């Protein structure tokens, strides 16, 4: 089945200069990148992205982590697209807990657990089709994606916009 999945190289992955290595590992999947951008993550986006964890004791630190307070204030957000994209990317990423992740997986190779208990696991990947759709629609506008993956519509908007001087 053709699928799409959200991949984030998290602030620790960027800070540790792992972007090239991670992209090389992900290219093993032969999937297509159909969207990519650098995002400075604000609190509302972080809290919405991780809303399923809001009752966990590590939630506050997790939000600080993904917002880049411990590393760099940015993430690289991408959409990978192709046959069985979700399971292919998730398998390469490895288990959530970097100490339990396969040693040759991305998280197993590069992740760590902080002294406060947060899993700094360098990459986010969607877990299933429902999550992928929710996350992709949260992180990207339809026009930022070069394939029509979900239904969209045209609306007329009068709005302020920053342009080059
Ligand atoms: N996380 C953590 N401790 C936990 C579970 C999760 O620090 O016990 C962090 C970790 O960075 C993880 C993120 O919260 O990637 C989201 O958790 P989720 O359960 O959705 O795991 P994932 O889908 O990222 O494998
Ligand atoms: Mg998850």
mmCIF file of N, CA and C in Angstrom, residues 13-147:
data_model
loop_
_atom_site.group_PDB
_atom_site.id
_atom_site.type_symbol
_atom_site.label_atom_id
_atom_site.label_comp_id
_atom_site.label_asym_id
_atom_site.label_seq_id
_atom_site.Cartn_x
_atom_site.Cartn_y
_atom_site.Cartn_z
ATOM 1 N N UNK A 13 19.274 15.656 16.973
ATOM 2 C CA UNK A 13 19.822 15.143 15.715
ATOM 3 C C UNK A 13 20.517 16.235 14.921
ATOM 4 N N UNK A 14 19.925 17.442 14.918
ATOM 5 C CA UNK A 14 20.542 18.566 14.205
ATOM 6 C C UNK A 14 21.798 19.035 14.936
ATOM 7 N N UNK A 15 21.689 19.167 16.256
ATOM 8 C CA UNK A 15 22.826 19.642 17.056
ATOM 9 C C UNK A 15 24.031 18.710 16.914
ATOM 10 N N UNK A 16 23.761 17.419 16.812
ATOM 11 C CA UNK A 16 24.854 16.437 16.724
ATOM 12 C C UNK A 16 25.321 16.210 15.282
ATOM 13 N N UNK A 17 24.864 17.064 14.362
ATOM 14 C CA UNK A 17 25.259 16.962 12.940
ATOM 15 C C UNK A 17 24.955 15.585 12.354
ATOM 16 N N UNK A 18 23.782 15.060 12.681
ATOM 17 C CA UNK A 18 23.423 13.716 12.212
ATOM 18 C C UNK A 18 22.537 13.731 10.964
ATOM 19 N N UNK A 19 22.220 14.931 10.466
ATOM 20 C CA UNK A 19 21.267 15.016 9.343
ATOM 21 C C UNK A 19 21.699 14.142 8.169
ATOM 22 N N UNK A 20 22.953 14.280 7.750
ATOM 23 C CA UNK A 20 23.436 13.512 6.598
ATOM 24 C C UNK A 20 23.328 12.016 6.835
ATOM 25 N N UNK A 21 23.786 11.566 8.007
ATOM 26 C CA UNK A 21 23.737 10.134 8.320
ATOM 27 C C UNK A 21 22.301 9.621 8.314
ATOM 28 N N UNK A 22 21.401 10.401 8.922
ATOM 29 C CA UNK A 22 20.012 9.948 9.034
ATOM 30 C C UNK A 22 19.370 9.892 7.639
ATOM 31 N N UNK A 23 19.627 10.912 6.803
ATOM 32 C CA UNK A 23 19.052 10.902 5.455
ATOM 33 C C UNK A 23 19.611 9.746 4.636
ATOM 34 N N UNK A 24 20.883 9.447 4.831
ATOM 35 C CA UNK A 24 21.477 8.307 4.115
ATOM 36 C C UNK A 24 20.816 7.007 4.550
ATOM 37 N N UNK A 25 20.617 6.852 5.858
ATOM 38 C CA UNK A 25 19.953 5.639 6.347
ATOM 39 C C UNK A 25 18.540 5.534 5.773
ATOM 40 N N UNK A 26 17.815 6.674 5.771
ATOM 41 C CA UNK A 26 16.435 6.643 5.279
ATOM 42 C C UNK A 26 16.375 6.379 3.779
ATOM 43 N N UNK A 27 17.447 6.717 3.053
ATOM 44 C CA UNK A 27 17.434 6.479 1.601
ATOM 45 C C UNK A 27 17.472 4.987 1.283
ATOM 46 N N UNK A 28 17.879 4.155 2.263
ATOM 47 C CA UNK A 28 17.821 2.691 2.082
ATOM 48 C C UNK A 28 16.398 2.228 1.757
ATOM 49 N N UNK A 29 15.409 2.984 2.192
ATOM 50 C CA UNK A 29 14.013 2.585 1.979
ATOM 51 C C UNK A 29 13.565 2.771 0.530
ATOM 52 N N UNK A 30 14.313 3.559 -0.257
ATOM 53 C CA UNK A 30 13.931 3.902 -1.644
ATOM 54 C C UNK A 30 12.606 4.674 -1.695
ATOM 55 N N UNK A 31 12.216 5.279 -0.584
ATOM 56 C CA UNK A 31 10.997 6.095 -0.586
ATOM 57 C C UNK A 31 11.316 7.474 -1.151
ATOM 58 N N UNK A 32 10.251 8.230 -1.520
ATOM 59 C CA UNK A 32 10.426 9.592 -2.039
ATOM 60 C C UNK A 32 10.206 10.601 -0.932
ATOM 61 N N UNK A 33 11.034 11.647 -0.896
ATOM 62 C CA UNK A 33 10.761 12.803 -0.036
ATOM 63 C C UNK A 33 9.850 13.727 -0.838
ATOM 64 N N UNK A 34 8.641 14.001 -0.332
ATOM 65 C CA UNK A 34 7.696 14.836 -1.100
ATOM 66 C C UNK A 34 7.455 16.192 -0.437
ATOM 67 N N UNK A 35 8.118 16.441 0.705
ATOM 68 C CA UNK A 35 8.063 17.756 1.355
ATOM 69 C C UNK A 35 9.190 17.820 2.372
ATOM 70 N N UNK A 36 9.736 19.017 2.560
ATOM 71 C CA UNK A 36 10.800 19.190 3.558
ATOM 72 C C UNK A 36 10.928 20.662 3.924
ATOM 73 N N UNK A 37 11.129 20.931 5.194
ATOM 74 C CA UNK A 37 11.373 22.318 5.634
ATOM 75 C C UNK A 37 11.989 22.316 7.031
ATOM 76 N N UNK A 38 12.717 23.407 7.321
ATOM 77 C CA UNK A 38 13.224 23.631 8.675
ATOM 78 C C UNK A 38 12.156 24.395 9.451
ATOM 79 N N UNK A 39 11.848 23.943 10.647
ATOM 80 C CA UNK A 39 10.802 24.578 11.457
ATOM 81 C C UNK A 39 11.362 24.934 12.825
ATOM 82 N N UNK A 40 11.120 26.171 13.254
ATOM 83 C CA UNK A 40 11.403 26.555 14.626
ATOM 84 C C UNK A 40 10.118 26.260 15.409
ATOM 85 N N UNK A 41 10.140 25.247 16.248
ATOM 86 C CA UNK A 41 8.907 24.705 16.821
ATOM 87 C C UNK A 41 8.408 25.573 17.979
ATOM 88 N N UNK A 42 7.201 26.084 17.871
ATOM 89 C CA UNK A 42 6.627 26.846 18.974
ATOM 90 C C UNK A 42 5.816 25.897 19.882
ATOM 91 N N UNK A 43 5.556 26.392 21.080
ATOM 92 C CA UNK A 43 4.947 25.551 22.109
ATOM 93 C C UNK A 43 3.619 24.920 21.686
ATOM 94 N N UNK A 44 2.769 25.708 21.009
ATOM 95 C CA UNK A 44 1.445 25.183 20.626
ATOM 96 C C UNK A 44 1.588 24.000 19.669
ATOM 97 N N UNK A 45 2.506 24.129 18.721
ATOM 98 C CA UNK A 45 2.737 23.043 17.770
ATOM 99 C C UNK A 45 3.265 21.809 18.511
ATOM 100 N N UNK A 46 4.200 22.023 19.420
ATOM 101 C CA UNK A 46 4.785 20.910 20.177
ATOM 102 C C UNK A 46 3.718 20.199 21.012
ATOM 103 N N UNK A 47 2.896 20.989 21.692
ATOM 104 C CA UNK A 47 1.884 20.395 22.575
ATOM 105 C C UNK A 47 0.820 19.650 21.771
ATOM 106 N N UNK A 48 0.492 20.173 20.599
ATOM 107 C CA UNK A 48 -0.480 19.486 19.743
ATOM 108 C C UNK A 48 0.126 18.198 19.175
ATOM 109 N N UNK A 49 1.372 18.282 18.761
ATOM 110 C CA UNK A 49 2.040 17.104 18.195
ATOM 111 C C UNK A 49 2.083 15.958 19.210
ATOM 112 N N UNK A 50 2.404 16.295 20.470
ATOM 113 C CA UNK A 50 2.545 15.265 21.508
ATOM 114 C C UNK A 50 1.332 15.218 22.444
ATOM 115 N N UNK A 51 0.156 15.591 21.947
ATOM 116 C CA UNK A 51 -1.009 15.684 22.845
ATOM 117 C C UNK A 51 -1.364 14.338 23.488
ATOM 118 N N UNK A 52 -1.017 13.224 22.848
ATOM 119 C CA UNK A 52 -1.330 11.903 23.417
ATOM 120 C C UNK A 52 -0.495 11.609 24.667
ATOM 121 N N UNK A 53 0.495 12.453 24.951
ATOM 122 C CA UNK A 53 1.373 12.221 26.108
ATOM 123 C C UNK A 53 1.204 13.277 27.197
ATOM 124 N N UNK A 54 0.145 14.113 27.085
ATOM 125 C CA UNK A 54 0.087 15.283 27.970
ATOM 126 C C UNK A 54 -0.063 14.945 29.451
ATOM 127 N N UNK A 55 -0.481 13.726 29.778
ATOM 128 C CA UNK A 55 -0.583 13.352 31.189
ATOM 129 C C UNK A 55 0.664 12.658 31.718
ATOM 130 N N UNK A 56 1.671 12.501 30.908
ATOM 131 C CA UNK A 56 2.890 11.794 31.340
ATOM 132 C C UNK A 56 3.779 12.723 32.167
ATOM 133 N N UNK A 57 4.524 12.156 33.118
ATOM 134 C CA UNK A 57 5.389 12.999 33.961
ATOM 135 C C UNK A 57 6.492 13.708 33.177
ATOM 136 N N UNK A 58 6.878 13.154 32.029
ATOM 137 C CA UNK A 58 7.972 13.751 31.249
ATOM 138 C C UNK A 58 7.480 14.760 30.207
ATOM 139 N N UNK A 59 6.155 15.068 30.219
ATOM 140 C CA UNK A 59 5.604 15.899 29.137
ATOM 141 C C UNK A 59 6.264 17.274 29.038
ATOM 142 N N UNK A 60 6.462 17.935 30.182
ATOM 143 C CA UNK A 60 7.064 19.293 30.151
ATOM 144 C C UNK A 60 8.452 19.265 29.537
ATOM 145 N N UNK A 61 9.253 18.283 29.964
ATOM 146 C CA UNK A 61 10.605 18.175 29.418
ATOM 147 C C UNK A 61 10.580 17.777 27.944
ATOM 148 N N UNK A 62 9.592 16.961 27.575
ATOM 149 C CA UNK A 62 9.460 16.552 26.173
ATOM 150 C C UNK A 62 9.170 17.765 25.287
ATOM 151 N N UNK A 63 8.308 18.662 25.778
ATOM 152 C CA UNK A 63 7.981 19.875 25.009
ATOM 153 C C UNK A 63 9.222 20.768 24.886
ATOM 154 N N UNK A 64 9.965 20.913 25.998
ATOM 155 C CA UNK A 64 11.206 21.703 25.933
ATOM 156 C C UNK A 64 12.177 21.086 24.945
ATOM 157 N N UNK A 65 12.267 19.760 24.969
ATOM 158 C CA UNK A 65 13.176 19.026 24.069
ATOM 159 C C UNK A 65 12.823 19.289 22.612
ATOM 160 N N UNK A 66 11.553 19.101 22.242
ATOM 161 C CA UNK A 66 11.191 19.223 20.823
ATOM 162 C C UNK A 66 11.221 20.696 20.389
ATOM 163 N N UNK A 67 11.041 21.618 21.339
ATOM 164 C CA UNK A 67 11.164 23.046 21.006
ATOM 165 C C UNK A 67 12.626 23.474 20.897
ATOM 166 N N UNK A 68 13.537 22.611 21.303
ATOM 167 C CA UNK A 68 14.960 22.885 21.112
ATOM 168 C C UNK A 68 15.639 23.593 22.264
ATOM 169 N N UNK A 69 14.997 23.622 23.436
ATOM 170 C CA UNK A 69 15.610 24.342 24.557
ATOM 171 C C UNK A 69 16.940 23.745 24.998
ATOM 172 N N UNK A 70 17.140 22.459 24.735
ATOM 173 C CA UNK A 70 18.377 21.804 25.167
ATOM 174 C C UNK A 70 19.419 21.725 24.052
ATOM 175 N N UNK A 71 19.020 22.052 22.818
ATOM 176 C CA UNK A 71 19.942 21.852 21.691
ATOM 177 C C UNK A 71 19.933 23.055 20.759
ATOM 178 N N UNK A 72 19.098 22.975 19.716
ATOM 179 C CA UNK A 72 18.957 24.049 18.730
ATOM 180 C C UNK A 72 17.479 24.249 18.519
ATOM 181 N N UNK A 73 17.073 25.496 18.315
ATOM 182 C CA UNK A 73 15.641 25.759 18.180
ATOM 183 C C UNK A 73 15.142 25.471 16.775
ATOM 184 N N UNK A 74 15.345 24.252 16.327
ATOM 185 C CA UNK A 74 14.799 23.894 15.020
ATOM 186 C C UNK A 74 14.727 22.386 14.853
ATOM 187 N N UNK A 75 13.835 21.977 13.953
ATOM 188 C CA UNK A 75 13.770 20.575 13.523
ATOM 189 C C UNK A 75 13.707 20.575 11.993
ATOM 190 N N UNK A 76 14.091 19.460 11.395
ATOM 191 C CA UNK A 76 13.901 19.277 9.951
ATOM 192 C C UNK A 76 12.689 18.372 9.777
ATOM 193 N N UNK A 77 11.629 18.921 9.173
ATOM 194 C CA UNK A 77 10.377 18.169 8.981
ATOM 195 C C UNK A 77 10.288 17.698 7.536
ATOM 196 N N UNK A 78 9.963 16.429 7.347
ATOM 197 C CA UNK A 78 9.898 15.859 5.990
ATOM 198 C C UNK A 78 8.736 14.880 5.893
ATOM 199 N N UNK A 79 8.290 14.668 4.659
ATOM 200 C CA UNK A 79 7.304 13.614 4.413
ATOM 201 C C UNK A 79 7.922 12.599 3.457
ATOM 202 N N UNK A 80 7.955 11.360 3.890
ATOM 203 C CA UNK A 80 8.413 10.258 3.034
ATOM 204 C C UNK A 80 7.187 9.539 2.483
ATOM 205 N N UNK A 81 7.289 9.139 1.207
ATOM 206 C CA UNK A 81 6.121 8.664 0.471
ATOM 207 C C UNK A 81 6.485 7.432 -0.348
ATOM 208 N N UNK A 82 5.623 6.409 -0.298
ATOM 209 C CA UNK A 82 5.858 5.238 -1.144
ATOM 210 C C UNK A 82 5.280 3.975 -0.517
ATOM 211 N N UNK A 83 5.607 2.853 -1.102
ATOM 212 C CA UNK A 83 5.082 1.553 -0.687
ATOM 213 C C UNK A 83 5.447 1.265 0.774
ATOM 214 N N UNK A 84 4.446 1.020 1.617
ATOM 215 C CA UNK A 84 4.642 0.670 3.038
ATOM 216 C C UNK A 84 5.570 1.647 3.754
ATOM 217 N N UNK A 85 5.414 2.937 3.466
ATOM 218 C CA UNK A 85 6.332 3.950 4.005
ATOM 219 C C UNK A 85 6.379 3.932 5.538
ATOM 220 N N UNK A 86 5.219 3.724 6.166
ATOM 221 C CA UNK A 86 5.184 3.863 7.630
ATOM 222 C C UNK A 86 6.031 2.789 8.316
ATOM 223 N N UNK A 87 5.816 1.534 7.953
ATOM 224 C CA UNK A 87 6.583 0.475 8.625
ATOM 225 C C UNK A 87 8.051 0.494 8.216
ATOM 226 N N UNK A 88 8.336 0.838 6.967
ATOM 227 C CA UNK A 88 9.747 0.877 6.536
ATOM 228 C C UNK A 88 10.548 1.914 7.336
ATOM 229 N N UNK A 89 9.963 3.105 7.485
ATOM 230 C CA UNK A 89 10.683 4.175 8.174
ATOM 231 C C UNK A 89 10.751 3.890 9.681
ATOM 232 N N UNK A 90 9.660 3.351 10.208
ATOM 233 C CA UNK A 90 9.620 3.077 11.647
ATOM 234 C C UNK A 90 10.641 1.991 12.017
ATOM 235 N N UNK A 91 10.784 1.022 11.148
ATOM 236 C CA UNK A 91 11.755 -0.040 11.432
ATOM 237 C C UNK A 91 13.181 0.499 11.432
ATOM 238 N N UNK A 92 13.494 1.354 10.465
ATOM 239 C CA UNK A 92 14.835 1.945 10.439
ATOM 240 C C UNK A 92 15.071 2.842 11.648
ATOM 241 N N UNK A 93 14.006 3.524 12.111
ATOM 242 C CA UNK A 93 14.140 4.425 13.266
ATOM 243 C C UNK A 93 14.441 3.635 14.537
ATOM 244 N N UNK A 94 13.780 2.492 14.712
ATOM 245 C CA UNK A 94 14.002 1.696 15.914
ATOM 246 C C UNK A 94 13.036 2.034 17.030
ATOM 247 N N UNK A 95 13.148 1.317 18.137
ATOM 248 C CA UNK A 95 12.212 1.469 19.258
ATOM 249 C C UNK A 95 12.319 2.853 19.890
ATOM 250 N N UNK A 96 11.220 3.274 20.548
ATOM 251 C CA UNK A 96 11.157 4.589 21.189
ATOM 252 C C UNK A 96 12.286 4.781 22.199
ATOM 253 N N UNK A 97 12.482 3.769 23.040
ATOM 254 C CA UNK A 97 13.551 3.825 24.046
ATOM 255 C C UNK A 97 14.885 3.482 23.373
ATOM 256 N N UNK A 98 15.799 4.461 23.292
ATOM 257 C CA UNK A 98 17.041 4.209 22.541
ATOM 258 C C UNK A 98 17.885 3.076 23.117
ATOM 259 N N UNK A 99 17.691 2.773 24.421
ATOM 260 C CA UNK A 99 18.456 1.658 24.997
ATOM 261 C C UNK A 99 17.874 0.308 24.605
ATOM 262 N N UNK A 100 16.599 0.309 24.248
ATOM 263 C CA UNK A 100 15.968 -0.942 23.803
ATOM 264 C C UNK A 100 15.990 -1.077 22.283
ATOM 265 N N UNK A 101 16.289 0.016 21.604
ATOM 266 C CA UNK A 101 16.273 -0.002 20.135
ATOM 267 C C UNK A 101 17.420 -0.866 19.621
ATOM 268 N N UNK A 102 17.163 -1.540 18.507
ATOM 269 C CA UNK A 102 18.208 -2.306 17.822
ATOM 270 C C UNK A 102 19.443 -1.406 17.648
ATOM 271 N N UNK A 103 20.612 -1.945 17.931
ATOM 272 C CA UNK A 103 21.837 -1.133 17.920
ATOM 273 C C UNK A 103 22.132 -0.505 16.563
ATOM 274 N N UNK A 104 21.679 -1.144 15.483
ATOM 275 C CA UNK A 104 21.951 -0.556 14.165
ATOM 276 C C UNK A 104 20.808 0.342 13.669
ATOM 277 N N UNK A 105 19.732 0.463 14.455
ATOM 278 C CA UNK A 105 18.668 1.397 14.082
ATOM 279 C C UNK A 105 19.159 2.827 14.361
ATOM 280 N N UNK A 106 18.451 3.797 13.798
ATOM 281 C CA UNK A 106 18.874 5.201 13.972
ATOM 282 C C UNK A 106 18.841 5.593 15.451
ATOM 283 N N UNK A 107 17.753 5.240 16.132
ATOM 284 C CA UNK A 107 17.670 5.590 17.560
ATOM 285 C C UNK A 107 18.649 4.783 18.398
ATOM 286 N N UNK A 108 18.841 3.513 18.031
ATOM 287 C CA UNK A 108 19.792 2.668 18.767
ATOM 288 C C UNK A 108 21.215 3.192 18.625
ATOM 289 N N UNK A 109 21.539 3.686 17.445
ATOM 290 C CA UNK A 109 22.897 4.163 17.196
ATOM 291 C C UNK A 109 23.147 5.528 17.830
ATOM 292 N N UNK A 110 22.143 6.426 17.798
ATOM 293 C CA UNK A 110 22.410 7.828 18.137
ATOM 294 C C UNK A 110 21.645 8.367 19.343
ATOM 295 N N UNK A 111 20.649 7.615 19.852
ATOM 296 C CA UNK A 111 19.811 8.151 20.915
ATOM 297 C C UNK A 111 20.448 8.011 22.287
ATOM 298 N N UNK A 112 19.887 8.713 23.256
ATOM 299 C CA UNK A 112 20.331 8.564 24.643
ATOM 300 C C UNK A 112 19.157 8.890 25.561
ATOM 301 N N UNK A 113 19.277 8.493 26.833
ATOM 302 C CA UNK A 113 18.275 8.858 27.826
ATOM 303 C C UNK A 113 18.910 9.895 28.736
ATOM 304 N N UNK A 114 18.244 11.032 28.922
ATOM 305 C CA UNK A 114 18.833 12.085 29.749
ATOM 306 C C UNK A 114 18.710 11.725 31.222
ATOM 307 N N UNK A 115 19.413 12.446 32.073
ATOM 308 C CA UNK A 115 19.327 12.167 33.516
ATOM 309 C C UNK A 115 17.916 12.444 34.036
ATOM 310 N N UNK A 116 17.178 13.346 33.379
ATOM 311 C CA UNK A 116 15.787 13.574 33.816
ATOM 312 C C UNK A 116 14.828 12.554 33.195
ATOM 313 N N UNK A 117 15.332 11.647 32.388
ATOM 314 C CA UNK A 117 14.514 10.524 31.931
ATOM 315 C C UNK A 117 13.895 10.661 30.545
ATOM 316 N N UNK A 118 14.154 11.783 29.851
ATOM 317 C CA UNK A 118 13.584 11.939 28.504
ATOM 318 C C UNK A 118 14.415 11.136 27.508
ATOM 319 N N UNK A 119 13.706 10.463 26.609
ATOM 320 C CA UNK A 119 14.401 9.744 25.538
ATOM 321 C C UNK A 119 14.754 10.740 24.437
ATOM 322 N N UNK A 120 16.009 11.096 24.347
ATOM 323 C CA UNK A 120 16.470 11.933 23.222
ATOM 324 C C UNK A 120 16.842 10.973 22.101
ATOM 325 N N UNK A 121 15.858 10.748 21.209
ATOM 326 C CA UNK A 121 16.039 9.667 20.236
ATOM 327 C C UNK A 121 16.161 10.166 18.793
ATOM 328 N N UNK A 122 16.584 11.385 18.632
ATOM 329 C CA UNK A 122 17.030 12.058 17.393
ATOM 330 C C UNK A 122 16.049 12.121 16.219
ATOM 331 N N UNK A 123 14.998 11.330 16.247
ATOM 332 C CA UNK A 123 14.094 11.317 15.093
ATOM 333 C C UNK A 123 12.670 10.999 15.546
ATOM 334 N N UNK A 124 11.703 11.651 14.902
ATOM 335 C CA UNK A 124 10.302 11.279 15.070
ATOM 336 C C UNK A 124 9.821 10.634 13.784
ATOM 337 N N UNK A 125 9.054 9.564 13.902
ATOM 338 C CA UNK A 125 8.415 8.950 12.724
ATOM 339 C C UNK A 125 6.985 8.586 13.105
ATOM 340 N N UNK A 126 6.050 8.789 12.188
ATOM 341 C CA UNK A 126 4.646 8.474 12.486
ATOM 342 C C UNK A 126 4.498 6.982 12.765
ATOM 343 N N UNK A 127 3.542 6.649 13.659
ATOM 344 C CA UNK A 127 3.381 5.257 14.094
ATOM 345 C C UNK A 127 2.382 4.467 13.240
ATOM 346 N N UNK A 128 1.396 5.140 12.658
ATOM 347 C CA UNK A 128 0.372 4.440 11.868
ATOM 348 C C UNK A 128 -0.308 5.457 10.942
ATOM 349 N N UNK A 129 -1.246 4.996 10.123
ATOM 350 C CA UNK A 129 -1.835 5.886 9.105
ATOM 351 C C UNK A 129 -2.612 7.055 9.721
ATOM 352 N N UNK A 130 -3.324 6.790 10.818
ATOM 353 C CA UNK A 130 -4.104 7.864 11.454
ATOM 354 C C UNK A 130 -3.174 8.945 11.998
ATOM 355 N N UNK A 131 -2.107 8.500 12.681
ATOM 356 C CA UNK A 131 -1.131 9.462 13.215
ATOM 357 C C UNK A 131 -0.454 10.216 12.091
ATOM 358 N N UNK A 132 -0.110 9.501 11.034
ATOM 359 C CA UNK A 132 0.579 10.148 9.911
ATOM 360 C C UNK A 132 -0.291 11.268 9.342
ATOM 361 N N UNK A 133 -1.577 10.986 9.151
ATOM 362 C CA UNK A 133 -2.461 12.009 8.584
ATOM 363 C C UNK A 133 -2.598 13.207 9.520
ATOM 364 N N UNK A 134 -2.807 12.929 10.796
ATOM 365 C CA UNK A 134 -2.942 14.021 11.775
ATOM 366 C C UNK A 134 -1.669 14.858 11.822
ATOM 367 N N UNK A 135 -0.528 14.188 11.857
ATOM 368 C CA UNK A 135 0.749 14.886 11.998
ATOM 369 C C UNK A 135 1.112 15.664 10.732
ATOM 370 N N UNK A 136 0.903 15.052 9.570
ATOM 371 C CA UNK A 136 1.242 15.735 8.315
ATOM 372 C C UNK A 136 0.393 16.997 8.168
ATOM 373 N N UNK A 137 -0.911 16.908 8.516
ATOM 374 C CA UNK A 137 -1.786 18.078 8.395
ATOM 375 C C UNK A 137 -1.447 19.144 9.437
ATOM 376 N N UNK A 138 -0.833 18.723 10.538
ATOM 377 C CA UNK A 138 -0.407 19.676 11.564
ATOM 378 C C UNK A 138 0.861 20.420 11.127
ATOM 379 N N UNK A 139 1.772 19.741 10.480
ATOM 380 C CA UNK A 139 3.096 20.306 10.169
ATOM 381 C C UNK A 139 3.177 20.950 8.797
ATOM 382 N N UNK A 140 2.318 20.546 7.850
ATOM 383 C CA UNK A 140 2.441 21.028 6.470
ATOM 384 C C UNK A 140 1.113 21.552 5.927
ATOM 385 N N UNK A 141 1.214 22.589 5.063
ATOM 386 C CA UNK A 141 0.094 23.062 4.263
ATOM 387 C C UNK A 141 0.053 22.227 2.976
ATOM 388 N N UNK A 142 -1.128 22.094 2.348
ATOM 389 C CA UNK A 142 -1.200 21.316 1.098
ATOM 390 C C UNK A 142 -0.180 21.778 0.045
ATOM 391 N N UNK A 143 0.004 23.099 -0.074
ATOM 392 C CA UNK A 143 0.904 23.632 -1.108
ATOM 393 C C UNK A 143 2.386 23.315 -0.868
ATOM 394 N N UNK A 144 2.715 22.864 0.307
ATOM 395 C CA UNK A 144 4.126 22.554 0.598
ATOM 396 C C UNK A 144 4.491 21.118 0.220
ATOM 397 N N UNK A 145 3.503 20.365 -0.240
ATOM 398 C CA UNK A 145 3.704 18.944 -0.541
ATOM 399 C C UNK A 145 3.533 18.752 -2.045
ATOM 400 N N UNK A 146 4.466 18.064 -2.695
ATOM 401 C CA UNK A 146 4.420 18.004 -4.165
ATOM 402 C C UNK A 146 3.526 16.886 -4.704
ATOM 403 N N UNK A 147 2.882 16.116 -3.825
ATOM 404 C CA UNK A 147 1.929 15.087 -4.250
ATOM 405 C C UNK A 147 0.608 15.351 -3.511
#
